[in-house]
PDB file of C-alpha atoms in Angstrom:
ATOM      1  CA  MET A   1     -97.537 -45.332 136.025  1.00  0.00           C
ATOM      2  CA  ILE A   2    -100.204 -42.613 135.914  1.00  0.00           C
ATOM      3  CA  ILE A   3    -100.926 -40.415 132.900  1.00  0.00           C
ATOM      4  CA  ASP A   4    -103.376 -37.536 133.293  1.00  0.00           C
ATOM      5  CA  SER A   5    -105.291 -37.093 130.041  1.00  0.00           C
ATOM      6  CA  HIS A   6    -106.891 -33.712 130.773  1.00  0.00           C
ATOM      7  CA  LEU A   7    -104.690 -30.921 132.118  1.00  0.00           C
ATOM      8  CA  HIS A   8    -104.317 -27.180 131.482  1.00  0.00           C
ATOM      9  CA  VAL A   9    -101.581 -24.608 132.022  1.00  0.00           C
ATOM     10  CA  PHE A  10    -103.167 -21.141 132.081  1.00  0.00           C
ATOM     11  CA  PHE A  11    -100.317 -19.213 130.482  1.00  0.00           C
ATOM     12  CA  SER A  12    -100.862 -16.011 128.514  1.00  0.00           C
ATOM     13  CA  ARG A  13     -98.854 -13.053 127.281  1.00  0.00           C
ATOM     14  CA  LYS A  14     -99.240 -11.563 130.768  1.00  0.00           C
ATOM     15  CA  GLN A  15     -98.717 -14.809 132.672  1.00  0.00           C
ATOM     16  CA  PRO A  16     -95.388 -16.636 132.054  1.00  0.00           C
ATOM     17  CA  TRP A  17     -95.616 -20.384 131.917  1.00  0.00           C
ATOM     18  CA  GLU A  18     -92.616 -21.217 134.126  1.00  0.00           C
ATOM     19  CA  PRO A  19     -94.194 -20.742 137.599  1.00  0.00           C
ATOM     20  CA  LEU A  20     -97.376 -22.473 136.485  1.00  0.00           C
ATOM     21  CA  VAL A  21     -95.505 -25.475 135.126  1.00  0.00           C
ATOM     22  CA  ASN A  22     -93.320 -25.676 138.231  1.00  0.00           C
ATOM     23  CA  GLN A  23     -96.425 -25.744 140.410  1.00  0.00           C
ATOM     24  CA  THR A  24     -97.933 -28.421 138.184  1.00  0.00           C
ATOM     25  CA  LEU A  25     -94.808 -30.571 138.417  1.00  0.00           C
ATOM     26  CA  HIS A  26     -94.823 -30.195 142.215  1.00  0.00           C
ATOM     27  CA  HIS A  27     -98.429 -31.383 142.459  1.00  0.00           C
ATOM     28  CA  MET A  28     -97.747 -34.224 140.025  1.00  0.00           C
ATOM     29  CA  LYS A  29     -94.902 -35.442 142.236  1.00  0.00           C
ATOM     30  CA  MET A  30     -97.068 -35.197 145.362  1.00  0.00           C
ATOM     31  CA  THR A  31     -99.782 -37.396 143.839  1.00  0.00           C
ATOM     32  CA  GLY A  32     -97.690 -39.815 141.772  1.00  0.00           C
ATOM     33  CA  VAL A  33     -98.695 -38.541 138.326  1.00  0.00           C
ATOM     34  CA  ASP A  34     -95.899 -39.323 135.841  1.00  0.00           C
ATOM     35  CA  LYS A  35     -97.013 -37.682 132.579  1.00  0.00           C
ATOM     36  CA  THR A  36     -99.840 -35.417 131.550  1.00  0.00           C
ATOM     37  CA  CYS A  37    -101.656 -34.101 128.564  1.00  0.00           C
ATOM     38  CA  LEU A  38    -100.947 -30.371 128.214  1.00  0.00           C
ATOM     39  CA  MET A  39    -103.448 -27.778 127.012  1.00  0.00           C
ATOM     40  CA  PRO A  40    -103.626 -23.985 127.338  1.00  0.00           C
ATOM     41  CA  HIS A  41    -106.598 -22.235 128.909  1.00  0.00           C
ATOM     42  CA  PRO A  42    -109.878 -23.418 127.315  1.00  0.00           C
ATOM     43  CA  GLN A  43    -110.663 -19.802 126.414  1.00  0.00           C
ATOM     44  CA  PHE A  44    -107.142 -19.049 125.248  1.00  0.00           C
ATOM     45  CA  ALA A  45    -106.227 -15.405 125.856  1.00  0.00           C
ATOM     46  CA  ASP A  46    -109.748 -14.920 127.313  1.00  0.00           C
ATOM     47  CA  ASN A  47    -111.208 -15.394 123.863  1.00  0.00           C
ATOM     48  CA  ILE A  48    -112.798 -18.496 122.356  1.00  0.00           C
ATOM     49  CA  PHE A  49    -111.818 -17.161 118.925  1.00  0.00           C
ATOM     50  CA  PRO A  50    -108.103 -16.299 119.207  1.00  0.00           C
ATOM     51  CA  ASN A  51    -106.522 -14.609 116.210  1.00  0.00           C
ATOM     52  CA  GLN A  52    -103.646 -15.955 114.145  1.00  0.00           C
ATOM     53  CA  ALA A  53    -100.983 -14.211 116.234  1.00  0.00           C
ATOM     54  CA  ASP A  54    -102.409 -15.700 119.423  1.00  0.00           C
ATOM     55  CA  MET A  55    -102.513 -19.158 117.853  1.00  0.00           C
ATOM     56  CA  ILE A  56     -98.833 -18.939 116.909  1.00  0.00           C
ATOM     57  CA  PHE A  57     -97.927 -17.640 120.388  1.00  0.00           C
ATOM     58  CA  GLN A  58     -99.800 -20.538 121.957  1.00  0.00           C
ATOM     59  CA  ALA A  59     -98.077 -23.104 119.739  1.00  0.00           C
ATOM     60  CA  GLU A  60     -94.609 -21.662 120.365  1.00  0.00           C
ATOM     61  CA  THR A  61     -95.218 -21.621 124.121  1.00  0.00           C
ATOM     62  CA  LEU A  62     -96.289 -25.270 124.096  1.00  0.00           C
ATOM     63  CA  VAL A  63     -93.098 -26.084 122.204  1.00  0.00           C
ATOM     64  CA  GLU A  64     -91.025 -24.221 124.829  1.00  0.00           C
ATOM     65  CA  ILE A  65     -92.654 -26.137 127.685  1.00  0.00           C
ATOM     66  CA  THR A  66     -92.226 -29.457 125.924  1.00  0.00           C
ATOM     67  CA  LYS A  67     -88.541 -28.832 125.210  1.00  0.00           C
ATOM     68  CA  ALA A  68     -87.910 -27.659 128.783  1.00  0.00           C
ATOM     69  CA  HIS A  69     -89.526 -30.789 130.234  1.00  0.00           C
ATOM     70  CA  PRO A  70     -89.085 -33.684 127.791  1.00  0.00           C
ATOM     71  CA  ASP A  71     -90.956 -36.931 128.428  1.00  0.00           C
ATOM     72  CA  VAL A  72     -93.377 -35.250 130.872  1.00  0.00           C
ATOM     73  CA  PHE A  73     -95.989 -33.459 128.764  1.00  0.00           C
ATOM     74  CA  LEU A  74     -98.202 -34.531 125.867  1.00  0.00           C
ATOM     75  CA  PRO A  75     -99.092 -31.136 124.331  1.00  0.00           C
ATOM     76  CA  LEU A  76    -102.298 -30.475 122.389  1.00  0.00           C
ATOM     77  CA  LEU A  77    -102.817 -27.453 120.148  1.00  0.00           C
ATOM     78  CA  PHE A  78    -106.036 -25.522 120.823  1.00  0.00           C
ATOM     79  CA  ILE A  79    -107.711 -24.925 117.447  1.00  0.00           C
ATOM     80  CA  ASN A  80    -109.905 -21.989 116.458  1.00  0.00           C
ATOM     81  CA  PRO A  81    -111.982 -23.426 113.596  1.00  0.00           C
ATOM     82  CA  SER A  82    -113.256 -20.004 112.513  1.00  0.00           C
ATOM     83  CA  LEU A  83    -109.818 -19.021 111.194  1.00  0.00           C
ATOM     84  CA  PRO A  84    -109.016 -19.588 107.507  1.00  0.00           C
ATOM     85  CA  HIS A  85    -108.518 -23.271 106.868  1.00  0.00           C
ATOM     86  CA  ALA A  86    -105.238 -22.705 105.046  1.00  0.00           C
ATOM     87  CA  PHE A  87    -103.757 -21.087 108.166  1.00  0.00           C
ATOM     88  CA  THR A  88    -105.048 -23.801 110.504  1.00  0.00           C
ATOM     89  CA  LEU A  89    -103.797 -26.645 108.312  1.00  0.00           C
ATOM     90  CA  GLU A  90    -100.392 -24.973 107.998  1.00  0.00           C
ATOM     91  CA  LEU A  91    -100.257 -24.527 111.787  1.00  0.00           C
ATOM     92  CA  MET A  92    -101.078 -28.194 112.396  1.00  0.00           C
ATOM     93  CA  ASP A  93     -98.581 -29.288 109.762  1.00  0.00           C
ATOM     94  CA  LYS A  94     -95.774 -27.276 111.365  1.00  0.00           C
ATOM     95  CA  TYR A  95     -96.412 -27.867 115.049  1.00  0.00           C
ATOM     96  CA  ILE A  96     -98.095 -31.283 115.114  1.00  0.00           C
ATOM     97  CA  LEU A  97     -97.278 -33.272 112.000  1.00  0.00           C
ATOM     98  CA  ASN A  98     -93.695 -31.967 111.775  1.00  0.00           C
ATOM     99  CA  GLY A  99     -93.277 -30.636 115.309  1.00  0.00           C
ATOM    100  CA  PRO A 100     -93.320 -31.797 118.929  1.00  0.00           C
ATOM    101  CA  LEU A 101     -97.043 -31.322 119.621  1.00  0.00           C
ATOM    102  CA  ILE A 102     -99.061 -34.525 119.872  1.00  0.00           C
ATOM    103  CA  GLY A 103    -102.579 -33.604 118.796  1.00  0.00           C
ATOM    104  CA  ALA A 104    -105.426 -31.106 118.720  1.00  0.00           C
ATOM    105  CA  LYS A 105    -107.942 -29.769 121.235  1.00  0.00           C
ATOM    106  CA  PHE A 106    -111.348 -28.266 120.423  1.00  0.00           C
ATOM    107  CA  HIS A 107    -113.381 -26.462 123.047  1.00  0.00           C
ATOM    108  CA  ILE A 108    -116.512 -24.323 122.576  1.00  0.00           C
ATOM    109  CA  SER A 109    -115.748 -22.450 119.367  1.00  0.00           C
ATOM    110  CA  MET A 110    -118.172 -24.413 117.179  1.00  0.00           C
ATOM    111  CA  ILE A 111    -120.553 -27.385 117.502  1.00  0.00           C
ATOM    112  CA  ALA A 112    -118.674 -30.616 116.808  1.00  0.00           C
ATOM    113  CA  ASP A 113    -120.534 -31.656 113.659  1.00  0.00           C
ATOM    114  CA  ASP A 114    -120.409 -28.216 112.000  1.00  0.00           C
ATOM    115  CA  GLU A 115    -119.414 -28.521 108.338  1.00  0.00           C
ATOM    116  CA  ARG A 116    -116.718 -25.885 108.774  1.00  0.00           C
ATOM    117  CA  TYR A 117    -114.670 -28.406 110.747  1.00  0.00           C
ATOM    118  CA  GLU A 118    -114.476 -30.852 107.855  1.00  0.00           C
ATOM    119  CA  PRO A 119    -111.089 -29.828 106.329  1.00  0.00           C
ATOM    120  CA  ILE A 120    -109.566 -29.981 109.813  1.00  0.00           C
ATOM    121  CA  TYR A 121    -111.097 -33.377 110.584  1.00  0.00           C
ATOM    122  CA  ASP A 122    -109.915 -34.666 107.218  1.00  0.00           C
ATOM    123  CA  PHE A 123    -106.341 -33.563 108.021  1.00  0.00           C
ATOM    124  CA  LEU A 124    -106.396 -35.174 111.469  1.00  0.00           C
ATOM    125  CA  GLU A 125    -107.923 -38.364 110.098  1.00  0.00           C
ATOM    126  CA  GLN A 126    -105.510 -38.568 107.168  1.00  0.00           C
ATOM    127  CA  HIS A 127    -102.469 -38.237 109.424  1.00  0.00           C
ATOM    128  CA  ASP A 128    -103.869 -40.254 112.356  1.00  0.00           C
ATOM    129  CA  ILE A 129    -103.575 -37.354 114.800  1.00  0.00           C
ATOM    130  CA  PRO A 130    -105.553 -37.592 118.076  1.00  0.00           C
ATOM    131  CA  LEU A 131    -108.262 -35.074 118.946  1.00  0.00           C
ATOM    132  CA  LEU A 132    -109.570 -34.132 122.392  1.00  0.00           C
ATOM    133  CA  PHE A 133    -112.998 -32.481 122.286  1.00  0.00           C
ATOM    134  CA  HIS A 134    -114.839 -30.756 125.139  1.00  0.00           C
ATOM    135  CA  SER A 135    -118.437 -31.862 125.675  1.00  0.00           C
ATOM    136  CA  TRP A 136    -121.066 -31.484 128.379  1.00  0.00           C
ATOM    137  CA  TYR A 137    -124.786 -31.861 128.932  1.00  0.00           C
ATOM    138  CA  LYS A 138    -125.993 -28.749 130.744  1.00  0.00           C
ATOM    139  CA  THR A 139    -129.312 -27.306 131.792  1.00  0.00           C
ATOM    140  CA  THR A 140    -127.778 -23.938 132.728  1.00  0.00           C
ATOM    141  CA  HIS A 141    -124.731 -21.892 131.683  1.00  0.00           C
ATOM    142  CA  ARG A 142    -124.372 -23.668 128.348  1.00  0.00           C
ATOM    143  CA  THR A 143    -122.634 -21.529 125.759  1.00  0.00           C
ATOM    144  CA  THR A 144    -123.955 -21.123 122.222  1.00  0.00           C
ATOM    145  CA  PHE A 145    -121.275 -23.284 120.641  1.00  0.00           C
ATOM    146  CA  GLU A 146    -120.777 -25.890 123.377  1.00  0.00           C
ATOM    147  CA  SER A 147    -120.951 -29.453 122.057  1.00  0.00           C
ATOM    148  CA  THR A 148    -122.890 -32.257 123.724  1.00  0.00           C
ATOM    149  CA  PRO A 149    -121.905 -35.927 123.553  1.00  0.00           C
ATOM    150  CA  ALA A 150    -124.611 -36.365 120.901  1.00  0.00           C
ATOM    151  CA  ASP A 151    -122.773 -33.815 118.736  1.00  0.00           C
ATOM    152  CA  ILE A 152    -119.525 -35.725 119.248  1.00  0.00           C
ATOM    153  CA  ALA A 153    -121.278 -38.958 118.281  1.00  0.00           C
ATOM    154  CA  ARG A 154    -122.552 -37.493 114.995  1.00  0.00           C
ATOM    155  CA  MET A 155    -119.076 -36.268 114.157  1.00  0.00           C
ATOM    156  CA  ALA A 156    -117.529 -39.641 115.062  1.00  0.00           C
ATOM    157  CA  LYS A 157    -119.991 -41.459 112.804  1.00  0.00           C
ATOM    158  CA  LYS A 158    -118.866 -39.325 109.836  1.00  0.00           C
ATOM    159  CA  HIS A 159    -115.168 -39.898 110.661  1.00  0.00           C
ATOM    160  CA  PRO A 160    -114.828 -43.495 111.870  1.00  0.00           C
ATOM    161  CA  SER A 161    -111.024 -43.564 111.716  1.00  0.00           C
ATOM    162  CA  LEU A 162    -110.573 -40.247 113.574  1.00  0.00           C
ATOM    163  CA  ARG A 163    -109.259 -40.943 117.085  1.00  0.00           C
ATOM    164  CA  ILE A 164    -111.352 -38.868 119.497  1.00  0.00           C
ATOM    165  CA  LEU A 165    -111.132 -38.372 123.249  1.00  0.00           C
ATOM    166  CA  MET A 166    -114.427 -36.948 124.492  1.00  0.00           C
ATOM    167  CA  ALA A 167    -113.875 -34.908 127.641  1.00  0.00           C
ATOM    168  CA  HIS A 168    -115.764 -34.977 130.927  1.00  0.00           C
ATOM    169  CA  LEU A 169    -117.414 -38.178 132.112  1.00  0.00           C
ATOM    170  CA  THR A 170    -119.322 -36.289 134.811  1.00  0.00           C
ATOM    171  CA  GLY A 171    -120.545 -33.835 132.189  1.00  0.00           C
ATOM    172  CA  ALA A 172    -121.574 -36.635 129.834  1.00  0.00           C
ATOM    173  CA  ARG A 173    -123.218 -38.832 132.453  1.00  0.00           C
ATOM    174  CA  ILE A 174    -125.304 -41.879 131.505  1.00  0.00           C
ATOM    175  CA  ARG A 175    -126.830 -40.200 128.456  1.00  0.00           C
ATOM    176  CA  GLY A 176    -123.436 -39.248 127.063  1.00  0.00           C
ATOM    177  CA  ILE A 177    -122.044 -42.735 127.612  1.00  0.00           C
ATOM    178  CA  GLN A 178    -124.910 -44.142 125.570  1.00  0.00           C
ATOM    179  CA  ASP A 179    -124.411 -41.525 122.849  1.00  0.00           C
ATOM    180  CA  ILE A 180    -120.882 -42.691 122.057  1.00  0.00           C
ATOM    181  CA  LYS A 181    -121.283 -46.398 122.789  1.00  0.00           C
ATOM    182  CA  ALA A 182    -121.672 -47.350 119.121  1.00  0.00           C
ATOM    183  CA  TYR A 183    -118.518 -45.510 118.025  1.00  0.00           C
ATOM    184  CA  PRO A 184    -115.331 -47.354 119.037  1.00  0.00           C
ATOM    185  CA  ASN A 185    -113.137 -44.497 117.799  1.00  0.00           C
ATOM    186  CA  VAL A 186    -114.365 -42.362 120.745  1.00  0.00           C
ATOM    187  CA  LEU A 187    -112.751 -42.664 124.186  1.00  0.00           C
ATOM    188  CA  LEU A 188    -114.011 -40.883 127.312  1.00  0.00           C
ATOM    189  CA  ASP A 189    -111.948 -39.149 129.990  1.00  0.00           C
ATOM    190  CA  THR A 190    -113.000 -39.286 133.635  1.00  0.00           C
ATOM    191  CA  SER A 191    -112.839 -35.538 134.352  1.00  0.00           C
ATOM    192  CA  GLY A 192    -115.698 -33.122 134.847  1.00  0.00           C
ATOM    193  CA  SER A 193    -116.986 -31.567 138.054  1.00  0.00           C
ATOM    194  CA  GLN A 194    -116.357 -33.510 141.263  1.00  0.00           C
ATOM    195  CA  PRO A 195    -116.560 -37.317 141.389  1.00  0.00           C
ATOM    196  CA  GLU A 196    -120.026 -38.813 141.644  1.00  0.00           C
ATOM    197  CA  GLU A 197    -120.648 -42.445 142.442  1.00  0.00           C
ATOM    198  CA  GLY A 198    -121.628 -44.815 139.680  1.00  0.00           C
ATOM    199  CA  TYR A 199    -120.577 -43.029 136.503  1.00  0.00           C
ATOM    200  CA  LEU A 200    -117.128 -44.593 136.147  1.00  0.00           C
ATOM    201  CA  GLU A 201    -118.560 -48.061 136.756  1.00  0.00           C
ATOM    202  CA  ARG A 202    -121.228 -47.471 134.101  1.00  0.00           C
ATOM    203  CA  ALA A 203    -118.706 -46.130 131.600  1.00  0.00           C
ATOM    204  CA  ILE A 204    -116.501 -49.215 131.958  1.00  0.00           C
ATOM    205  CA  GLU A 205    -119.540 -51.502 131.843  1.00  0.00           C
ATOM    206  CA  GLN A 206    -120.955 -49.919 128.687  1.00  0.00           C
ATOM    207  CA  LEU A 207    -117.803 -48.914 126.800  1.00  0.00           C
ATOM    208  CA  GLY A 208    -115.217 -51.337 128.162  1.00  0.00           C
ATOM    209  CA  ALA A 209    -112.046 -50.439 130.040  1.00  0.00           C
ATOM    210  CA  ASP A 210    -110.216 -49.905 126.721  1.00  0.00           C
ATOM    211  CA  ARG A 211    -112.244 -46.736 126.055  1.00  0.00           C
ATOM    212  CA  VAL A 212    -111.905 -44.932 129.405  1.00  0.00           C
ATOM    213  CA  VAL A 213    -108.901 -42.790 130.420  1.00  0.00           C
ATOM    214  CA  TYR A 214    -108.118 -40.964 133.632  1.00  0.00           C
ATOM    215  CA  GLY A 215    -108.225 -37.162 133.450  1.00  0.00           C
ATOM    216  CA  SER A 216    -108.380 -34.539 136.191  1.00  0.00           C
ATOM    217  CA  ASP A 217    -108.998 -31.134 134.538  1.00  0.00           C
ATOM    218  CA  TYR A 218    -106.175 -29.775 136.720  1.00  0.00           C
ATOM    219  CA  PRO A 219    -105.800 -27.012 137.974  1.00  0.00           C
ATOM    220  CA  ILE A 220    -109.571 -26.475 137.927  1.00  0.00           C
ATOM    221  CA  ARG A 221    -109.776 -29.680 139.965  1.00  0.00           C
ATOM    222  CA  ALA A 222    -107.188 -31.441 142.109  1.00  0.00           C
ATOM    223  CA  PHE A 223    -105.213 -34.515 141.109  1.00  0.00           C
ATOM    224  CA  SER A 224    -105.924 -36.162 144.444  1.00  0.00           C
ATOM    225  CA  THR A 225    -109.691 -35.791 144.265  1.00  0.00           C
ATOM    226  CA  GLN A 226    -109.863 -36.991 140.684  1.00  0.00           C
ATOM    227  CA  LEU A 227    -107.584 -39.954 141.373  1.00  0.00           C
ATOM    228  CA  GLY A 228    -109.947 -40.804 144.209  1.00  0.00           C
ATOM    229  CA  ARG A 229    -112.597 -41.330 141.547  1.00  0.00           C
ATOM    230  CA  ILE A 230    -110.485 -44.191 140.166  1.00  0.00           C
ATOM    231  CA  ASP A 231    -109.493 -45.588 143.553  1.00  0.00           C
ATOM    232  CA  SER A 232    -113.134 -45.734 144.690  1.00  0.00           C
ATOM    233  CA  VAL A 233    -114.015 -48.338 142.060  1.00  0.00           C
ATOM    234  CA  ASP A 234    -113.211 -52.044 142.388  1.00  0.00           C
ATOM    235  CA  LEU A 235    -111.168 -52.577 139.218  1.00  0.00           C
ATOM    236  CA  SER A 236    -108.975 -55.468 138.206  1.00  0.00           C
ATOM    237  CA  LYS A 237    -105.293 -54.579 137.947  1.00  0.00           C
ATOM    238  CA  GLU A 238    -105.539 -54.924 134.168  1.00  0.00           C
ATOM    239  CA  ASP A 239    -108.474 -52.514 133.888  1.00  0.00           C
ATOM    240  CA  ARG A 240    -106.972 -50.078 136.377  1.00  0.00           C
ATOM    241  CA  ASP A 241    -103.738 -49.958 134.378  1.00  0.00           C
ATOM    242  CA  LYS A 242    -105.707 -49.350 131.179  1.00  0.00           C
ATOM    243  CA  VAL A 243    -107.603 -46.426 132.697  1.00  0.00           C
ATOM    244  CA  LEU A 244    -104.600 -44.880 134.445  1.00  0.00           C
ATOM    245  CA  TYR A 245    -102.034 -45.072 131.650  1.00  0.00           C
ATOM    246  CA  LYS A 246    -102.178 -47.833 129.035  1.00  0.00           C
ATOM    247  CA  ASN A 247    -105.066 -46.356 127.041  1.00  0.00           C
ATOM    248  CA  ALA A 248    -103.459 -42.914 127.180  1.00  0.00           C
ATOM    249  CA  LEU A 249    -100.164 -44.260 125.835  1.00  0.00           C
ATOM    250  CA  LYS A 250    -102.034 -45.662 122.838  1.00  0.00           C
ATOM    251  CA  PHE A 251    -104.128 -42.534 122.280  1.00  0.00           C
ATOM    252  CA  PHE A 252    -101.571 -39.738 122.689  1.00  0.00           C
ATOM    253  CA  ARG A 253     -99.432 -40.589 119.709  1.00  0.00           C
ATOM    254  CA  LYS A 254     -99.214 -39.370 116.150  1.00  0.00           C
ATOM    255  CA  GLY A 255     -99.639 -41.738 113.220  1.00  0.00           C
ATOM    256  CA  GLY A 256     -96.521 -43.806 112.734  1.00  0.00           C
ATOM    257  CA  ASP A 257     -95.282 -43.267 116.293  1.00  0.00           C
ATOM    258  CA  LYS A 258     -94.791 -46.398 118.370  1.00  0.00           C
TER     259      LYS A 258
END
């Protein structure tokens, strides 16, 4: 089995989801990917701060996709933390806690350890809901509110029972691996740029195979190329299975789900 832990469908009000999902399913079949995480565009509706109407549209669309293709997608709700907390908590209650969505996704709307996240983190932690958080170390083209692995680490220290998947191994690199090493509640996905030799080996060496999951960042990057990152490393069958699907099965679940 292969589960992709970092995948987007770039739907919008102008772009229906059906042809995009059909293309995704075709490429999954070609490369042997069985299930995937499902996220909308990182800048949903071309705006890192979508309004309440856009948030509801996004959630309803994810529900439609999930119902149309059961047992294929693991949908994550993109959260805009600048919206009123009461609205965000109600949205998560309806679509995640009492709906078909699996967890939450944060991108570049606010630095990870910003105090304004706290009510949201508390909700996720209380209900044992998984969180995927974008991070990257950059020397150029870094946005104002883009979190680094060090920001993720500070947040994880404050919320030790919050289950966090930090995105982008190739964006984190050696420094990012070291940042999160002390926090066992943080996993790392293998996506980010094109594969570079040595980073996956170092991640498994420093974090252990239990804390690394395969992710492609499709359609920005191809399944085949990103799976090549895994195939290029001499892993035991046990560790390979953990990276390709076993860790994802454990992570992408809501509290109480088996």
